[in-house]
Short mmCIF file of C-alpha atoms in Angstrom, two decimals:
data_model
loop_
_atom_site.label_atom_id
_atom_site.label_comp_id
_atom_site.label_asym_id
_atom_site.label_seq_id
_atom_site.Cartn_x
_atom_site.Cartn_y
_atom_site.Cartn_z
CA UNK A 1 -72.76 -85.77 -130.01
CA UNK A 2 -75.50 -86.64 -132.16
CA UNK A 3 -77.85 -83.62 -129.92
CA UNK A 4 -75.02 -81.30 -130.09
CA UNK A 5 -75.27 -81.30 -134.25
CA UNK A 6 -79.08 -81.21 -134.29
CA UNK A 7 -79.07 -78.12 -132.29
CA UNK A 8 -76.22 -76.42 -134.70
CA UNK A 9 -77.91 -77.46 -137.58
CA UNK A 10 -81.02 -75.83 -136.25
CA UNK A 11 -79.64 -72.76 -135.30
CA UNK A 12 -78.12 -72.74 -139.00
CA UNK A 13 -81.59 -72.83 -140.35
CA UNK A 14 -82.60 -70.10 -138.57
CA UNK A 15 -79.81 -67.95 -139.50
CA UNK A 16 -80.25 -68.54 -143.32
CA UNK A 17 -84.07 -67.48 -142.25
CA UNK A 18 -82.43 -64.04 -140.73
CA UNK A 19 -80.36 -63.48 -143.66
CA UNK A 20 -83.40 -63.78 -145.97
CA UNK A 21 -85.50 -61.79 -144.00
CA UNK A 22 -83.34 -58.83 -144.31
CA UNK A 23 -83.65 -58.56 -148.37
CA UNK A 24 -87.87 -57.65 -147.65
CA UNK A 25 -86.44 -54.74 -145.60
CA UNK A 26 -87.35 -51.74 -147.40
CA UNK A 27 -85.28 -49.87 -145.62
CA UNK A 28 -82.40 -51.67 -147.24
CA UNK A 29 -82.81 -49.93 -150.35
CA UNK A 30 -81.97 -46.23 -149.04
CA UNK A 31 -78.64 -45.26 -149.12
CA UNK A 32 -76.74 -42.76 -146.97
CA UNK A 33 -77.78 -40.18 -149.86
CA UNK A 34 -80.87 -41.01 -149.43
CA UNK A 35 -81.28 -41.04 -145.47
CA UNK A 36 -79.64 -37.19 -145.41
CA UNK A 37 -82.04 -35.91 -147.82
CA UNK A 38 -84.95 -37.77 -146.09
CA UNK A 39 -83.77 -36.61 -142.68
CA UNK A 40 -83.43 -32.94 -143.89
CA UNK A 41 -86.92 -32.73 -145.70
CA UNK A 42 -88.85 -34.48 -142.64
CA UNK A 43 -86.64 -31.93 -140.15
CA UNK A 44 -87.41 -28.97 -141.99
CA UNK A 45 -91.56 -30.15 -142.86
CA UNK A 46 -91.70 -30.37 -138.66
CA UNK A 47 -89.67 -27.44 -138.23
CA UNK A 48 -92.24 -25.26 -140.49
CA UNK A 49 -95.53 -26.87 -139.05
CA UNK A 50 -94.16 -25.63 -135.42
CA UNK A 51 -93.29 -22.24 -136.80
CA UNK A 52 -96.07 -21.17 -138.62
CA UNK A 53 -98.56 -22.89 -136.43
CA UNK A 54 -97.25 -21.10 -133.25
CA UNK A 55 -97.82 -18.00 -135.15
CA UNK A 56 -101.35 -18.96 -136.05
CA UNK A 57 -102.17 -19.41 -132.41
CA UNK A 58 -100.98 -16.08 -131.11
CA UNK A 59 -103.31 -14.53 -133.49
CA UNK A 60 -106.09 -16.91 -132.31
CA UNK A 61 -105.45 -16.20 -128.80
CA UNK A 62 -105.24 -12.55 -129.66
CA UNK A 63 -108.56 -12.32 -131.74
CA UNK A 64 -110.74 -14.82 -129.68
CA UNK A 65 -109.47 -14.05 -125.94
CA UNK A 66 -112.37 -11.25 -125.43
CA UNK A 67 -114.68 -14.30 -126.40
CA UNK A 68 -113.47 -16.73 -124.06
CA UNK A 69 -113.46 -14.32 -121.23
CA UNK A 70 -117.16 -13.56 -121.83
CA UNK A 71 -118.71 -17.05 -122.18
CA UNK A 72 -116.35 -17.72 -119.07
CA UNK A 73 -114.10 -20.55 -120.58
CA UNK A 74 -112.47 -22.67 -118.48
CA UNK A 75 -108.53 -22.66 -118.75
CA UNK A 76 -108.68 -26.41 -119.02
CA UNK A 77 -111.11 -26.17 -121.94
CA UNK A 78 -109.59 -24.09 -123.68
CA UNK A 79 -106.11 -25.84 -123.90
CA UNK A 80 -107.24 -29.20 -124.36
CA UNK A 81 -110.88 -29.21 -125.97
CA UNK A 82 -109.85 -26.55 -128.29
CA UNK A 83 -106.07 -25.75 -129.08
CA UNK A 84 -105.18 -29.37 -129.01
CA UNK A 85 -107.67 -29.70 -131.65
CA UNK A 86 -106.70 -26.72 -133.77
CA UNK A 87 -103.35 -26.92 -134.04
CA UNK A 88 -103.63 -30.89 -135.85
CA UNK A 89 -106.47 -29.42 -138.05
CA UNK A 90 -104.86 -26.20 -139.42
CA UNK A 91 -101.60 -28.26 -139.85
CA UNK A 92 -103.13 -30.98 -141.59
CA UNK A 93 -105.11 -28.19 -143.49
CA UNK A 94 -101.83 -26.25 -144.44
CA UNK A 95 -99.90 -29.60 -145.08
CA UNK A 96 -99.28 -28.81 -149.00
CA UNK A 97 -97.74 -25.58 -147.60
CA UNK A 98 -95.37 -26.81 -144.94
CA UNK A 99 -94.68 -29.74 -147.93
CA UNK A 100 -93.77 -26.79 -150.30
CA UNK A 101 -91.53 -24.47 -148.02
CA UNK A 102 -89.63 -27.28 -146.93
CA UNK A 103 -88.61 -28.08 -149.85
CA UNK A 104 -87.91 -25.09 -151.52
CA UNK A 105 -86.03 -24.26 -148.22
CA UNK A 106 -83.67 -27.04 -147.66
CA UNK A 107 -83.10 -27.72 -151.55
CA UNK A 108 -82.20 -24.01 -152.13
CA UNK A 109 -80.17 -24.38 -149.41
CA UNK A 110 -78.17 -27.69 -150.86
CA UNK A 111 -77.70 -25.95 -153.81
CA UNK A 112 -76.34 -22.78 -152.56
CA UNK A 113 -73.51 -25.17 -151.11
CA UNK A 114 -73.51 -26.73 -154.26
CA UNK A 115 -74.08 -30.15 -152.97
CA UNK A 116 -76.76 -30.79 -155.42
CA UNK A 117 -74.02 -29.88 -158.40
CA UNK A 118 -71.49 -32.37 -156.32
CA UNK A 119 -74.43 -35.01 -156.15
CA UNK A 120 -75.01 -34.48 -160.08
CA UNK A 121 -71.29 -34.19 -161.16
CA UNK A 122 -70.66 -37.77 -158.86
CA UNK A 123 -72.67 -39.60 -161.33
CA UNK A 124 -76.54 -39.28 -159.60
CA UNK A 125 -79.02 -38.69 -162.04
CA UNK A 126 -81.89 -36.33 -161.76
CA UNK A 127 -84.25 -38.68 -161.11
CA UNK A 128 -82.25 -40.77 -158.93
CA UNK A 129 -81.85 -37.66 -156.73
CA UNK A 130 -86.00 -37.22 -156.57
CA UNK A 131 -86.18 -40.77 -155.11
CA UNK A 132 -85.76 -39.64 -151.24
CA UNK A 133 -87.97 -36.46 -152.24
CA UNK A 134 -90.69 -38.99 -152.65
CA UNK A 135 -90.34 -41.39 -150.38
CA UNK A 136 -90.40 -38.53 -148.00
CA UNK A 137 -94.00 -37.85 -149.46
CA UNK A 138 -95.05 -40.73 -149.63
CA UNK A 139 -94.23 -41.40 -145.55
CA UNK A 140 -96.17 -36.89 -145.33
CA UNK A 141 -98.83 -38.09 -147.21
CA UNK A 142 -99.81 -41.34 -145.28
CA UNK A 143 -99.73 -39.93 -142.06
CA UNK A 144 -101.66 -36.67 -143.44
CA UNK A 145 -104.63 -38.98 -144.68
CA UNK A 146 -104.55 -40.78 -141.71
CA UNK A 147 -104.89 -37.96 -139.55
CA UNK A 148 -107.31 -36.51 -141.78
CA UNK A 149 -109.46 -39.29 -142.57
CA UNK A 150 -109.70 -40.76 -139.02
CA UNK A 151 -108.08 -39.04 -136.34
CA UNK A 152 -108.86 -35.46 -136.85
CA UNK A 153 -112.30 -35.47 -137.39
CA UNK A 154 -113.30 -37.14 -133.93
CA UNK A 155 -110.71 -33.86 -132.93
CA UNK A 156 -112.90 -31.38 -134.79
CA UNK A 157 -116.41 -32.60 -133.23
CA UNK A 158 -114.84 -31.82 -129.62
CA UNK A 159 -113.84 -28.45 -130.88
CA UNK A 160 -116.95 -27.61 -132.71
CA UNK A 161 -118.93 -28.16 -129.17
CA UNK A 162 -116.19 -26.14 -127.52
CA UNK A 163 -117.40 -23.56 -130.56
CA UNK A 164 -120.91 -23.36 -130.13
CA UNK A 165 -120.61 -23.48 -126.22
CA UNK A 166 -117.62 -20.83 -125.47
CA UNK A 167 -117.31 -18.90 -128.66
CA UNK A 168 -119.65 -18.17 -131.14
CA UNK A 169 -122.87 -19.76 -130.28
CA UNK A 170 -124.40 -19.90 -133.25
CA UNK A 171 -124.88 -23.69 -133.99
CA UNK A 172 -127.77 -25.38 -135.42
CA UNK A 173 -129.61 -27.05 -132.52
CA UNK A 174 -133.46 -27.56 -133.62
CA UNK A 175 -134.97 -28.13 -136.58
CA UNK A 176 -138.40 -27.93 -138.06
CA UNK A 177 -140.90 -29.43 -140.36
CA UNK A 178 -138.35 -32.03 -141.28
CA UNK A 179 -139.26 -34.80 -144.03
CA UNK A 180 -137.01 -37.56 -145.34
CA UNK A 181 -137.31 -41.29 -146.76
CA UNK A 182 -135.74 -42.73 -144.33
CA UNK A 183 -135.75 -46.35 -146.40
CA UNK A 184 -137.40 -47.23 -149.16
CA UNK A 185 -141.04 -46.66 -149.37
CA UNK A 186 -140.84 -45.30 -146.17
CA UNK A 187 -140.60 -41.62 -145.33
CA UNK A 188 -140.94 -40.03 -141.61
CA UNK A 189 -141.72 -36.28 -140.74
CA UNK A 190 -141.28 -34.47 -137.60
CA UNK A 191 -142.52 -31.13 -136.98
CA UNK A 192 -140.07 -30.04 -134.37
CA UNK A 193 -137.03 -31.30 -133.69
CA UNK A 194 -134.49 -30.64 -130.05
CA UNK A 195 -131.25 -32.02 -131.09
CA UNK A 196 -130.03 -31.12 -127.36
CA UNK A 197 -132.14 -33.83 -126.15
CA UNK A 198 -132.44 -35.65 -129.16
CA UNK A 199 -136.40 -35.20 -128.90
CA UNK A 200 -138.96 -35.07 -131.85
CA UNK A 201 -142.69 -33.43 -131.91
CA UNK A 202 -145.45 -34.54 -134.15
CA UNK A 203 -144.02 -37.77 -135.45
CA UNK A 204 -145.62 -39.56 -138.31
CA UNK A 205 -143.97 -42.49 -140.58
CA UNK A 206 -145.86 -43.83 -143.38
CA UNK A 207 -145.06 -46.72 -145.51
CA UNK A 208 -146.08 -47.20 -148.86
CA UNK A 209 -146.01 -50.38 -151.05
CA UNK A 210 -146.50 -50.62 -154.63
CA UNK A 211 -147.44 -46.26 -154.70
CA UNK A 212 -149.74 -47.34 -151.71
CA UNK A 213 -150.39 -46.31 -148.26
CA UNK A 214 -150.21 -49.51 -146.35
CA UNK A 215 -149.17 -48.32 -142.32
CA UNK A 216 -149.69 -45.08 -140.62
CA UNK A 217 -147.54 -44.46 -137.37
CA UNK A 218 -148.25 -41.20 -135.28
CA UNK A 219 -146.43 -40.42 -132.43
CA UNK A 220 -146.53 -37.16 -129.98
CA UNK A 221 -143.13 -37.58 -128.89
CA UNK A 222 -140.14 -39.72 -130.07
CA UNK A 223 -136.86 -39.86 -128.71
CA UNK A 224 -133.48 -41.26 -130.00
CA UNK A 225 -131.85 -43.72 -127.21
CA UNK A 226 -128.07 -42.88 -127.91
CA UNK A 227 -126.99 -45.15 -125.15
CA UNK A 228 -128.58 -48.23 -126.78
CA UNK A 229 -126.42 -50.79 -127.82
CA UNK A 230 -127.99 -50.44 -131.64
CA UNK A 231 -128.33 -47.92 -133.91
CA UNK A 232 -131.47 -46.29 -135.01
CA UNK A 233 -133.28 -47.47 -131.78
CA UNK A 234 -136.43 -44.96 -130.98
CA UNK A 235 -138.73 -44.68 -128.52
CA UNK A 236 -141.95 -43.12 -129.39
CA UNK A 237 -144.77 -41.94 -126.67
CA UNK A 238 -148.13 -41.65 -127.40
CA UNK A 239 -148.26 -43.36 -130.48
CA UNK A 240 -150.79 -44.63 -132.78
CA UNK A 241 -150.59 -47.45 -135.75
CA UNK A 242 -152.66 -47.71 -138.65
CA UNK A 243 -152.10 -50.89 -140.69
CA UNK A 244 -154.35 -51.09 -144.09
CA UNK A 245 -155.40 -54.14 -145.45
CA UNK A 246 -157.26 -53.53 -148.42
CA UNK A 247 -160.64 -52.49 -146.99
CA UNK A 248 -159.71 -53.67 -143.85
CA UNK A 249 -157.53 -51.29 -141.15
CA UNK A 250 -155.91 -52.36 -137.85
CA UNK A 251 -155.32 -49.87 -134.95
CA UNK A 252 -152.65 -50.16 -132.08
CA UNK A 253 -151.73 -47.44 -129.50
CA UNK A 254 -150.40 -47.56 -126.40
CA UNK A 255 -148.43 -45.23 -124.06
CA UNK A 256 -144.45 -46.26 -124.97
CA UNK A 257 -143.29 -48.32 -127.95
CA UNK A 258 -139.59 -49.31 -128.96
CA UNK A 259 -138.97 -49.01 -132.49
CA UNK A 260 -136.33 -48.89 -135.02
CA UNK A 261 -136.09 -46.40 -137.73
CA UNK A 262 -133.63 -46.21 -139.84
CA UNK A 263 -132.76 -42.34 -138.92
CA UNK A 264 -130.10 -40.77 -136.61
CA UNK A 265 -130.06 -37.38 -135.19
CA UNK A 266 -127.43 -36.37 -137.81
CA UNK A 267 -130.24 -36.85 -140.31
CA UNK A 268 -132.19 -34.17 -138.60
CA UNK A 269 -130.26 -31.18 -138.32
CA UNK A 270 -127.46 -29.75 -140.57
CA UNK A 271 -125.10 -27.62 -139.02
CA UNK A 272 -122.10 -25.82 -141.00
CA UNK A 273 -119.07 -27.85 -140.93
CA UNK A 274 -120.78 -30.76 -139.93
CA UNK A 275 -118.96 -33.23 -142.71
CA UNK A 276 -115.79 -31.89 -140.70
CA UNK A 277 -116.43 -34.30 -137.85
CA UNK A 278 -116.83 -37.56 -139.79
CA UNK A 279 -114.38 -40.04 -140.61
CA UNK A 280 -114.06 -41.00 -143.93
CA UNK A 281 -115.48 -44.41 -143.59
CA UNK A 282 -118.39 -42.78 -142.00
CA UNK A 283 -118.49 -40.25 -145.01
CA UNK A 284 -118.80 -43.29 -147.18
CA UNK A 285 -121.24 -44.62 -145.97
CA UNK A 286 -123.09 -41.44 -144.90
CA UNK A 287 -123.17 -40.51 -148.78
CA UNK A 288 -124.74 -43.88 -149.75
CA UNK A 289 -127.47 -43.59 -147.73
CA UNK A 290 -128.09 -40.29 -148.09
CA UNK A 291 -128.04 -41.36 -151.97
CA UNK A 292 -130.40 -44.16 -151.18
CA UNK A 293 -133.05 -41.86 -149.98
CA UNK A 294 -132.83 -39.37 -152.74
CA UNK A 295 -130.94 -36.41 -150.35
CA UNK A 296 -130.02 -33.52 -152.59
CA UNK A 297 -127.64 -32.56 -149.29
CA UNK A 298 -124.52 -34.21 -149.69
CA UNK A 299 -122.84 -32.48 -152.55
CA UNK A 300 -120.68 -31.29 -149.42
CA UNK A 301 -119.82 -34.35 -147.97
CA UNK A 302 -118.55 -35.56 -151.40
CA UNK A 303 -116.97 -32.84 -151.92
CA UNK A 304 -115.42 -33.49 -147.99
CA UNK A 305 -114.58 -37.26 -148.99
CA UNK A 306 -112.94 -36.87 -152.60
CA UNK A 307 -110.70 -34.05 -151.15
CA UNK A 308 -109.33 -35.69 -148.04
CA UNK A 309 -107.61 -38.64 -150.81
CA UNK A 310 -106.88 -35.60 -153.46
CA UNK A 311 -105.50 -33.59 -150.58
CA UNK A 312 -102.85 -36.39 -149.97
CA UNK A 313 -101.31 -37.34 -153.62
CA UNK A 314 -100.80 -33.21 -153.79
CA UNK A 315 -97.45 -33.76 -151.55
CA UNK A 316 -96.00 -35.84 -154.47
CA UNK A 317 -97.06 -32.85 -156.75
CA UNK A 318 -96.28 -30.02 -154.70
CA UNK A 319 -92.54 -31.81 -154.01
CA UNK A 320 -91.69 -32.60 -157.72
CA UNK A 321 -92.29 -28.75 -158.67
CA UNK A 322 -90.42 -27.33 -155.23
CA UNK A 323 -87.50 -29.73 -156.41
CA UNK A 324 -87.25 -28.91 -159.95
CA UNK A 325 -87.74 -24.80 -159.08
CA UNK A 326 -85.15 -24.54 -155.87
CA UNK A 327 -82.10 -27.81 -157.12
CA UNK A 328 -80.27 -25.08 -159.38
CA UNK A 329 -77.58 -22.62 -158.23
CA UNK A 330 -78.26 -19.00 -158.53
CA UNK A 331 -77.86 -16.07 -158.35
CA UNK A 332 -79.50 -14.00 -155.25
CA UNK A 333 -79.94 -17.28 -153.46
CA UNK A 334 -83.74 -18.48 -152.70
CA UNK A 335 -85.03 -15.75 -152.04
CA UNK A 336 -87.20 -15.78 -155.22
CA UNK A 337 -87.83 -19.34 -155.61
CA UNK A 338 -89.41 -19.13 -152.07
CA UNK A 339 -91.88 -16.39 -153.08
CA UNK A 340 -92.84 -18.16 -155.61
CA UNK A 341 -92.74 -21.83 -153.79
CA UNK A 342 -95.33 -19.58 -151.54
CA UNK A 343 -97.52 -18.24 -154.53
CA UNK A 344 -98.00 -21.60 -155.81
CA UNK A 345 -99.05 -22.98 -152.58
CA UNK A 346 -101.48 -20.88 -151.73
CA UNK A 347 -102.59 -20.79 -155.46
CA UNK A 348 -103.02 -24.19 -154.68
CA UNK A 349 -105.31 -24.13 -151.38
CA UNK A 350 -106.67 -21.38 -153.15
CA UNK A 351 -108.05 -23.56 -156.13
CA UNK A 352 -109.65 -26.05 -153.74
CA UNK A 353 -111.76 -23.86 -151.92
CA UNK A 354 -112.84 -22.26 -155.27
CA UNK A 355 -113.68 -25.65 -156.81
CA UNK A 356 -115.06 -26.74 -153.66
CA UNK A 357 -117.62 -23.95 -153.89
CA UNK A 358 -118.22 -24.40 -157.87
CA UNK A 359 -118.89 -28.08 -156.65
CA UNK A 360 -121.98 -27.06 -153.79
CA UNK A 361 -123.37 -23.68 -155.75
CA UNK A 362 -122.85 -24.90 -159.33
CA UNK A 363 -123.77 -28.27 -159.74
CA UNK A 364 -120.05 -29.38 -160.64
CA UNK A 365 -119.44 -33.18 -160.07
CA UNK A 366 -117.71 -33.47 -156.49
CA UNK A 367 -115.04 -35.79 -157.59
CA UNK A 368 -113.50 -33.50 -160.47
CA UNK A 369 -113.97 -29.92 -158.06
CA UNK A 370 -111.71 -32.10 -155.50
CA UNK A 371 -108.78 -32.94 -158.18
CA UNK A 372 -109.51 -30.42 -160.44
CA UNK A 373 -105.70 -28.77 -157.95
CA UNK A 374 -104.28 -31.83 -158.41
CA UNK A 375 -104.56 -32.02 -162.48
CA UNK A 376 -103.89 -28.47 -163.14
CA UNK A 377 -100.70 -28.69 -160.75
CA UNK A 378 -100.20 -32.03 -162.51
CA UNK A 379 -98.77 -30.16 -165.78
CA UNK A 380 -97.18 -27.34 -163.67
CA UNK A 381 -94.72 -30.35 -161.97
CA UNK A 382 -94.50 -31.68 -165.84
CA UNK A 383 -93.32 -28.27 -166.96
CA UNK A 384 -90.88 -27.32 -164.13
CA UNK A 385 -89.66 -31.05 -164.24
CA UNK A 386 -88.69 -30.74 -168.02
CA UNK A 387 -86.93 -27.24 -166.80
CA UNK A 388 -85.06 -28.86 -163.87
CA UNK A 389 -81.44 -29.42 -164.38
CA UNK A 390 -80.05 -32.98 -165.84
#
């Protein structure tokens, strides 16, 4: 008897734990409002993404078939190395877009059926009704800086050597007369550089302590072991050491030598785009050591990294000024609020590239060319949010 109540006074205890689990739901919180305007926005975001997307590969295939057909691109190739990479780039590119018709689309829409003036006449407030609107961007922009930030670039590197090896051709793969301080004090030089093989020509690397020379490495050959379990392992051939000891020098050559250097092949050669194929921990940390050496070359990069966060907070901006232009009945239906839904999106991706370019040809700080959109947009939303019906 005594057993039997134990076990029913456990399994009470773990019911009262159920029953406060479900208040840290979040989910709890949305009401059936809330889940048909989600449902609608995400249904219509996807439906766009598919539409104009399959559109932008028919006039892909169409421009870049007589391409593939020369460099003799396998079918396989083509599907998977490259259109399975292009079509989450371009739709991740395009996201404030697809964000901007889908709302204008399906809002117009509710209000043409006056459900919006049923929703505001039933006691919801404005605001209250732009609650589902941004949860909805919040869940867009999450996945679209995930996707950008980490999945899509290791995407774009596959389709980049797809690029350079089936379509165009024209990617950096040597390099020349290449100098950089590769640590402090420390700065290496290669006069030619194979980044298919990963090979250098005419090495040096000199260290300097204090303003002076202190070792002197030469090497005829030195080649990058990518399949090393560390980074910035070398193996230089034919090398020579000079250490200096006050008047005194030490010499060591031999045949091979393992070495690290703090240099990868990414160091060596630039190629356009490159900043494309990093994720953005790797941009991070790319820029700081690039910054560490002194690199004038990563005004790009920055520009690369500050955009792929601004990029993201521009759903929240883009769906505040769809809502407040498309939740009142008119006239003539959307028709109009959809050209201009489109104007100001591609005002918007317009902006970015031209700040973008300000930011690498003009010396303008990375950080404000990247949300230099965002602000501007910022007191568009204010403006059309004040206009938006109470």
């Amino acid at each position: 008897m005594k057993e039997g109540l134990r076990k029913i006074g456990t399994w009470l205890r773990w019911l009262k734990c159920l029953r406060c689990l479900k208040y840290l739901n979040p989910f709890r919180l949305l009401k059936r409002l809330d889940r048909y305007i989600i449902a609608k926005f995400i249904g219509t975001y996807i439906f766009s993404i598919i539409l104009i997307i399959s559109i932008s590969i028919v006039f892909d295939v169409n421009e870049n078939l007589a391409k593939f057909t020369t460099y003799n691109a396998p079918l396989k190739a083509i599907v998977f190395d490259y259109y399975a990479n292009f079509i989450p780039y371009f739709a991740n590119l395009f996201s404030p877009l697809f964000v901007f018709i889908a709302v204008i689309f399906f809002t117009s829409k509710l209000a043409g059926n006056s459900e919006v003036i049923a929703m505001l006449a039933a006691g919801v407030s404005f605001k209250r009704l732009l609650r589902p609107y941004m949860v909805s961007a919040a869940l867009i922009a999450a996945v679209n800086f995930y996707l950008g930030g980490y999945v899509i670039p290791k995407g774009n590197q596959i389709k980049m050597e797809f690029e350079s090896k089936y379509k165009n051709k024209k990617r950096s793969l040597s390099a020349s007369n290449v100098q950089l301080m590769v640590s402090p004090g420390v700065i290496a030089y290669i006069q030619q550089y194979d980044d298919q093989t990963h090979t250098g020509y005419g090495f040096s690397l000199d260290k300097f302590e204090n303003k002076k020379l202190v070792s002197h490495m030469t090497a005829s050959v030195i080649r990058y072991d990518s399949i090393s379990d560390s980074r910035y392992h070398w193996k230089a051939q034919s090398y020579k050491i000079r250490t200096l000891k006050g008047l005194r020098e030490e010499i060591q050559s031999g045949a091979v030598i393992d070495t690290l250097i703090q240099m990868e092949p990414m160091d060596l050669v630039f190629s356009k785009g490159q900043q494309e194929t990093l994720t953005i921990t790797e941009l991070r940390n790319y820029i700081g050591k690039q910054v560490e050496r002194g690199s004038q070359n990563v005004v790009q990069y920055e520009v690369e990294y500050h955009k792929r966060i601004a990029t993201s907070f521009a759903s929240f901006i883009l769906t505040l000024i769809g809502v407040s232009l498309s939740s009142r009945k008119r006239k003539g239906g959307m028709g109009l609020y959809l050209g201009i839904g489109l104007a100001l999106s591609f005002g918007y991706i317009l902006l970015q590239t031209i700040s973008a370019t300000f930011a690498i040809n003009a010396d303008t700080p990375a950080m404000l060319a990247a949300w230099i959109p965002n602000i501007l947009y910022c007191f568009i939303a204010y403006f059309c949010f004040r206009q938006a019906p109470n």
